[in-house]
XYZ file of C-alpha atoms in Angstrom:
441
model
C 103.766 165.511 120.716
C 103.634 162.282 122.740
C 106.054 160.417 120.472
C 109.275 161.764 122.004
C 108.505 160.940 125.640
C 107.061 157.580 124.623
C 110.156 156.828 122.565
C 112.336 157.979 125.451
C 110.586 155.603 127.844
C 110.857 152.759 125.328
C 114.564 153.387 124.784
C 115.163 153.516 128.545
C 113.298 150.225 128.957
C 115.363 148.548 126.230
C 118.641 149.834 127.676
C 117.701 148.610 131.161
C 116.704 145.214 129.755
C 119.929 144.849 127.767
C 122.049 145.837 130.771
C 120.274 143.371 133.087
C 120.380 140.557 130.532
C 124.022 141.201 129.627
C 125.155 141.047 133.256
C 123.286 137.800 133.881
C 124.406 136.156 130.630
C 128.023 137.244 131.143
C 128.085 135.692 134.622
C 126.374 132.522 133.413
C 128.711 132.006 130.465
C 131.761 132.960 132.506
C 130.845 130.139 134.877
C 130.962 127.695 131.958
C 134.203 129.204 130.682
C 136.251 129.400 133.873
C 135.220 126.013 135.281
C 135.792 124.463 131.862
C 139.276 125.963 131.811
C 139.955 124.672 135.333
C 138.832 121.231 134.142
C 141.163 121.278 131.148
C 138.543 122.092 128.483
C 139.586 124.805 126.056
C 137.151 127.582 125.131
C 137.607 128.857 121.599
C 135.028 131.675 121.760
C 133.336 133.614 124.568
C 130.598 135.712 122.996
C 128.288 138.244 124.578
C 125.474 138.560 122.063
C 124.808 136.953 118.682
C 125.171 137.973 115.068
C 127.808 140.246 113.519
C 130.816 140.797 115.768
C 131.506 144.427 116.690
C 134.466 143.817 119.015
C 136.936 140.951 119.288
C 140.214 140.148 120.989
C 142.203 136.978 121.663
C 143.676 136.389 125.126
C 146.874 134.545 126.090
C 144.939 131.278 126.470
C 143.822 131.414 122.833
C 140.197 132.254 123.622
C 138.453 134.809 121.425
C 136.415 137.269 123.509
C 133.792 139.076 121.468
C 130.755 141.342 121.644
C 128.131 140.775 118.946
C 125.460 143.099 117.583
C 122.390 141.344 119.034
C 122.671 141.580 122.860
C 120.023 138.934 123.568
C 122.179 136.220 125.088
C 125.629 134.743 124.706
C 127.587 131.526 124.450
C 130.893 129.771 125.018
C 132.105 127.585 122.151
C 134.550 124.957 123.319
C 137.220 123.296 121.219
C 135.719 120.817 118.770
C 132.094 121.871 119.284
C 129.974 121.758 116.155
C 127.931 124.716 117.444
C 127.488 127.100 120.364
C 125.213 124.601 122.143
C 128.131 122.129 122.480
C 126.180 119.509 120.552
C 128.136 117.324 118.174
C 131.708 117.589 116.941
C 133.153 119.582 114.079
C 135.417 116.598 113.300
C 138.554 118.725 113.130
C 140.170 117.871 116.458
C 143.305 115.760 116.585
C 143.622 112.778 118.890
C 146.118 114.716 120.998
C 143.609 117.555 121.606
C 140.602 115.327 122.292
C 140.938 115.690 126.078
C 140.644 119.490 125.686
C 137.176 119.204 124.106
C 133.764 118.848 125.738
C 133.139 115.552 123.956
C 136.511 114.097 124.912
C 136.738 115.344 128.491
C 135.938 113.036 131.438
C 132.336 112.918 132.597
C 133.114 114.785 135.826
C 134.724 117.654 133.888
C 131.800 118.002 131.501
C 129.302 117.874 134.362
C 131.139 120.530 136.365
C 131.483 122.783 133.317
C 127.795 122.609 132.406
C 126.543 122.969 135.990
C 128.787 126.005 136.550
C 126.546 128.337 134.524
C 123.465 128.060 136.764
C 125.652 127.890 139.878
C 127.299 131.202 138.975
C 123.825 132.707 138.484
C 122.901 131.582 141.993
C 126.148 132.990 143.384
C 125.437 136.338 141.694
C 121.940 136.380 143.223
C 123.294 135.658 146.712
C 125.999 138.310 146.298
C 123.475 140.954 145.228
C 120.993 140.098 147.979
C 123.764 140.068 150.590
C 125.211 143.330 149.264
C 121.794 144.988 149.420
C 121.370 143.872 153.019
C 124.806 145.203 153.964
C 124.122 148.501 152.181
C 120.701 149.000 153.772
C 121.556 147.627 157.201
C 118.819 146.435 159.512
C 116.616 148.207 161.996
C 118.061 148.784 165.432
C 116.466 147.260 168.510
C 114.740 149.150 170.039
C 113.160 150.833 167.027
C 114.765 154.256 166.631
C 113.469 157.278 164.748
C 115.794 158.341 161.929
C 114.028 161.049 159.971
C 110.573 161.898 158.644
C 109.612 160.616 155.204
C 108.232 163.186 152.703
C 104.675 164.014 153.816
C 102.146 166.866 153.640
C 102.356 169.417 156.487
C 99.393 167.764 158.235
C 101.607 164.752 158.961
C 104.046 166.798 161.097
C 105.534 164.868 164.014
C 107.069 165.799 167.382
C 109.482 162.875 167.077
C 113.179 163.662 166.735
C 116.133 161.813 165.273
C 117.461 159.383 167.857
C 114.171 158.892 169.717
C 113.720 155.267 170.724
C 110.084 154.288 170.147
C 108.882 152.259 173.143
C 105.143 152.142 172.499
C 102.323 153.580 170.384
C 99.078 154.356 172.217
C 100.260 152.028 174.982
C 101.035 149.126 172.613
C 104.588 148.063 173.470
C 107.315 147.135 171.002
C 109.116 143.889 171.757
C 111.338 143.992 168.682
C 111.486 145.789 165.292
C 109.465 142.989 163.648
C 106.503 144.114 165.767
C 105.983 146.919 163.221
C 104.398 144.370 160.875
C 101.376 143.937 163.151
C 101.131 147.379 164.741
C 98.424 148.464 162.293
C 96.154 145.770 163.774
C 96.878 146.835 167.351
C 96.791 150.640 167.456
C 93.610 152.759 167.121
C 92.702 153.952 163.623
C 93.215 157.701 164.224
C 95.048 160.394 162.275
C 97.134 161.394 165.333
C 98.619 159.005 167.874
C 100.637 159.263 171.080
C 104.163 157.818 170.928
C 106.095 156.961 174.093
C 109.795 157.471 173.378
C 113.113 157.493 175.172
C 114.910 160.768 174.423
C 118.278 161.629 175.975
C 117.643 159.141 178.770
C 114.186 160.502 179.604
C 110.873 158.836 178.780
C 108.211 161.098 177.330
C 105.061 161.070 175.200
C 104.998 162.923 171.876
C 102.432 163.180 169.098
C 102.766 161.873 165.567
C 100.714 160.746 162.566
C 99.155 157.314 162.124
C 101.820 154.617 162.269
C 101.138 153.102 158.801
C 100.074 156.106 156.678
C 98.530 156.008 153.210
C 101.928 156.448 151.569
C 103.695 154.505 148.821
C 106.965 152.788 149.740
C 107.245 150.658 146.585
C 105.467 150.130 143.271
C 105.219 146.695 141.667
C 106.438 146.636 138.050
C 103.716 146.260 135.404
C 100.999 146.816 137.994
C 97.975 149.115 137.740
C 99.783 151.686 139.907
C 102.899 151.465 137.746
C 100.830 152.019 134.605
C 99.229 155.053 136.287
C 102.690 156.508 137.032
C 102.400 156.232 140.819
C 105.762 157.002 142.443
C 107.520 156.002 145.650
C 106.790 158.569 148.427
C 103.430 159.522 146.891
C 100.897 160.124 149.677
C 97.263 159.136 149.048
C 95.009 161.732 150.647
C 91.621 160.652 149.229
C 89.926 157.947 147.146
C 86.820 158.896 145.158
C 86.780 162.116 147.181
C 86.721 160.373 150.578
C 89.725 161.299 152.768
C 92.113 158.510 153.853
C 95.126 158.599 156.151
C 95.949 154.903 156.749
C 97.269 152.325 154.316
C 94.723 149.832 155.647
C 91.966 152.193 154.480
C 93.448 152.138 150.968
C 93.556 148.337 151.036
C 89.936 148.104 152.157
C 88.667 150.454 149.428
C 90.634 148.637 146.714
C 89.305 145.277 147.886
C 85.696 146.488 147.976
C 85.981 148.053 144.510
C 86.124 144.551 142.998
C 88.052 145.858 139.993
C 86.051 149.069 139.446
C 88.147 152.196 138.617
C 88.995 154.435 141.575
C 90.043 158.074 141.591
C 93.097 158.580 143.821
C 94.034 162.034 145.080
C 97.823 162.080 145.425
C 100.176 164.465 147.233
C 103.576 164.554 145.534
C 106.304 167.040 146.454
C 103.794 169.732 147.393
C 101.521 169.172 144.385
C 98.084 167.527 144.314
C 97.386 165.071 141.488
C 94.482 162.818 140.534
C 94.996 159.331 139.137
C 92.283 156.912 138.006
C 93.341 153.330 138.723
C 91.426 150.083 138.228
C 92.527 147.298 140.627
C 93.623 144.023 139.045
C 93.290 140.420 140.153
C 96.709 139.220 141.313
C 97.872 135.820 142.549
C 100.053 136.200 145.651
C 102.097 133.514 147.438
C 100.952 132.568 150.936
C 103.526 132.219 153.722
C 102.084 128.755 154.412
C 102.430 127.776 150.748
C 100.166 128.078 147.730
C 98.629 131.255 146.360
C 95.657 133.508 146.997
C 93.930 135.803 144.513
C 93.306 139.409 145.559
C 92.363 142.740 144.017
C 95.441 144.999 144.068
C 96.785 148.155 142.463
C 100.414 147.182 143.106
C 101.718 149.404 145.912
C 103.207 148.718 149.324
C 103.249 150.865 152.440
C 105.501 151.280 155.450
C 105.798 153.265 158.673
C 105.893 157.051 158.431
C 109.559 157.509 159.350
C 112.952 156.235 158.283
C 114.295 153.793 160.842
C 117.786 154.080 162.233
C 119.776 151.088 161.020
C 122.850 149.188 162.106
C 125.423 147.442 159.960
C 125.113 143.755 159.145
C 128.161 141.479 159.224
C 129.386 139.753 156.089
C 128.508 136.214 157.160
C 125.070 137.251 158.385
C 124.449 139.074 155.097
C 125.518 136.018 153.082
C 123.228 133.814 155.151
C 120.318 136.185 154.575
C 121.240 136.406 150.881
C 121.160 132.609 150.598
C 117.769 132.631 152.312
C 116.596 135.185 149.757
C 117.739 132.890 146.939
C 115.900 129.956 148.522
C 112.704 131.978 148.917
C 112.916 133.231 145.317
C 113.440 129.795 143.788
C 110.858 127.970 145.908
C 108.233 130.640 145.204
C 109.024 130.437 141.473
C 108.702 126.654 141.456
C 105.427 126.850 143.365
C 104.083 129.426 140.907
C 105.034 127.236 137.928
C 103.316 124.250 139.503
C 100.143 126.251 140.159
C 100.145 127.615 136.588
C 100.680 124.137 135.149
C 97.694 122.735 137.039
C 95.505 125.758 136.285
C 95.277 126.929 139.897
C 96.478 130.447 139.096
C 96.435 132.564 135.950
C 99.066 132.265 133.223
C 99.365 136.041 133.554
C 101.858 135.260 136.329
C 104.212 133.990 133.612
C 106.413 136.664 132.022
C 108.346 136.456 128.773
C 110.877 138.751 127.106
C 108.414 141.636 126.783
C 107.298 141.424 130.406
C 110.879 141.136 131.652
C 111.896 144.141 129.564
C 109.026 146.210 130.980
C 109.929 145.124 134.498
C 113.581 146.032 133.862
C 112.612 149.558 132.846
C 110.228 149.959 135.769
C 112.795 148.797 138.330
C 115.477 151.007 136.810
C 113.145 154.007 137.111
C 112.796 153.282 140.847
C 116.542 153.675 141.326
C 119.847 151.835 141.142
C 119.216 149.817 144.292
C 115.903 148.459 143.010
C 117.404 147.709 139.598
C 120.394 145.848 141.049
C 118.092 143.834 143.308
C 116.011 142.955 140.224
C 119.157 141.702 138.460
C 119.737 139.407 141.438
C 116.192 138.063 141.324
C 116.363 137.592 137.548
C 119.732 135.845 137.856
C 118.173 133.380 140.316
C 115.322 132.743 137.866
C 117.715 132.212 134.936
C 119.799 129.788 136.977
C 116.682 127.866 137.982
C 115.252 127.672 134.467
C 118.580 126.481 133.050
C 118.492 123.512 135.424
C 115.194 122.269 134.003
C 115.715 118.834 132.374
C 114.973 120.133 128.899
C 117.411 119.410 126.059
C 119.157 122.603 124.853
C 119.216 123.908 128.432
C 122.022 123.039 130.858
C 119.660 120.744 132.740
C 119.139 118.728 129.565
C 122.890 118.217 129.182
C 123.078 117.109 132.818
C 120.361 114.520 132.153
C 122.449 113.122 129.290
C 125.454 112.961 131.611
C 123.373 111.220 134.274
C 122.345 108.643 131.653
C 125.996 108.165 130.743
C 126.970 107.743 134.388
C 124.329 105.044 134.920
C 124.698 103.125 131.640
C 128.457 103.684 131.191
C 127.854 104.818 127.618
C 126.942 108.060 125.900
C 123.536 108.450 124.253
C 123.711 108.090 120.487
C 124.213 111.169 118.343
C 120.859 110.514 116.694
C 119.046 110.389 120.045
C 120.754 113.589 121.198
C 119.780 115.384 117.982
C 116.139 114.285 118.306
C 115.932 115.361 121.955
C 117.613 118.664 121.145
C 115.079 119.325 118.386
C 112.209 118.541 120.765
C 113.738 120.720 123.479
C 114.320 123.624 121.103
C 110.756 123.359 119.806
C 109.443 123.386 123.362
C 111.517 126.443 124.298
C 110.473 128.357 121.163
C 106.814 127.468 121.710
C 106.985 128.625 125.324
C 108.705 131.836 124.264
C 106.024 132.582 121.673
C 103.313 131.918 124.262
C 104.918 134.249 126.810
C 105.243 136.994 124.196
C 101.564 136.548 123.332
C 100.812 136.491 127.045
C 102.705 139.756 127.676
C 101.303 141.668 124.711
C 97.740 140.437 124.111
C 96.402 138.070 126.777
C 97.771 139.927 129.837
C 98.983 143.352 128.628
């Protein structure tokens, strides 16, 4: 009886993974294709996927655009390439067409064409992050009540849409970012007094605790995700002890030291019980480095939706670029810490982990899934710049050698380095699959 829903979840996960991967690969390969074309290098084939071709057409430039049966990547094959990795020559190009090949094009053209793939991934990430910011908007200043989030009747509030929140229990707001520290400043009580500005008049109204024990997001592949915790779930008790503040949930999880906890959950008027065992997780510190904590994988927020204002295009792009910078620097820091054994290799995800994360993010909604595509695109762009033969970064190293020595590396040397690079990539892939399925399931 469980096979159908399990199969349904598996199919959904695979579809989400294929969609995310196809978007990222298409953008990456299109970067190679279009910049190569601008640089005078002819692309013979643009393929999304590998294996048997299920769709094909030839455009006016003579490029074959195709979709193959195995949607696990893609490639652009340029004129004269011996293979899809643009390594070696097929020996069938005339002297007149040599300039239109990767091997015969000037160094600057080859460099721009290869670098374009990762650059287009970064551009996609910035565009998605910026688009998300423009879609969501940002909190108004002063903080303004929008509407109540879904909560049990006991969380009823006297706040109204349009109320400007001036203070909570006498603790003043200076700006919307003050919400991040309000839980440390206000008394830990189920009901609090809110001073608001309503229709030009200042008044005090009652509402629930500022940071309630409610779920605003669920981390993919976390203990909470595995227990089917949903956004907007409200935690009313842990091991039978009532809770009303998110800080109480954090304290209990930390003290449990990995022991299973029974969570009583309110969801759309129903009461559920979920047993969840916290897991050790390595988290980046704002100052740099990582810290290890016991977590179940949920985040909280204030009890109401904030009124937002639109964000301009240039501001959104700037914030999107900052998001790309934060994503890449955190990824590099994590890789360094894994390499030196400072944090667990469980922080490293392979195809299985990425597929599971794709399905989890898609279940949380289109906005979360699109944001995930942006984050994954940034990661793919970063990885492709690593100086490993087979990857774009490896090609760029060869071009750097050529620029310095004024000669290309020998075909034999390139073949040896490519074999080493491919072996390294395959070994890493096998390790991550083992990591996802057995070592850190």
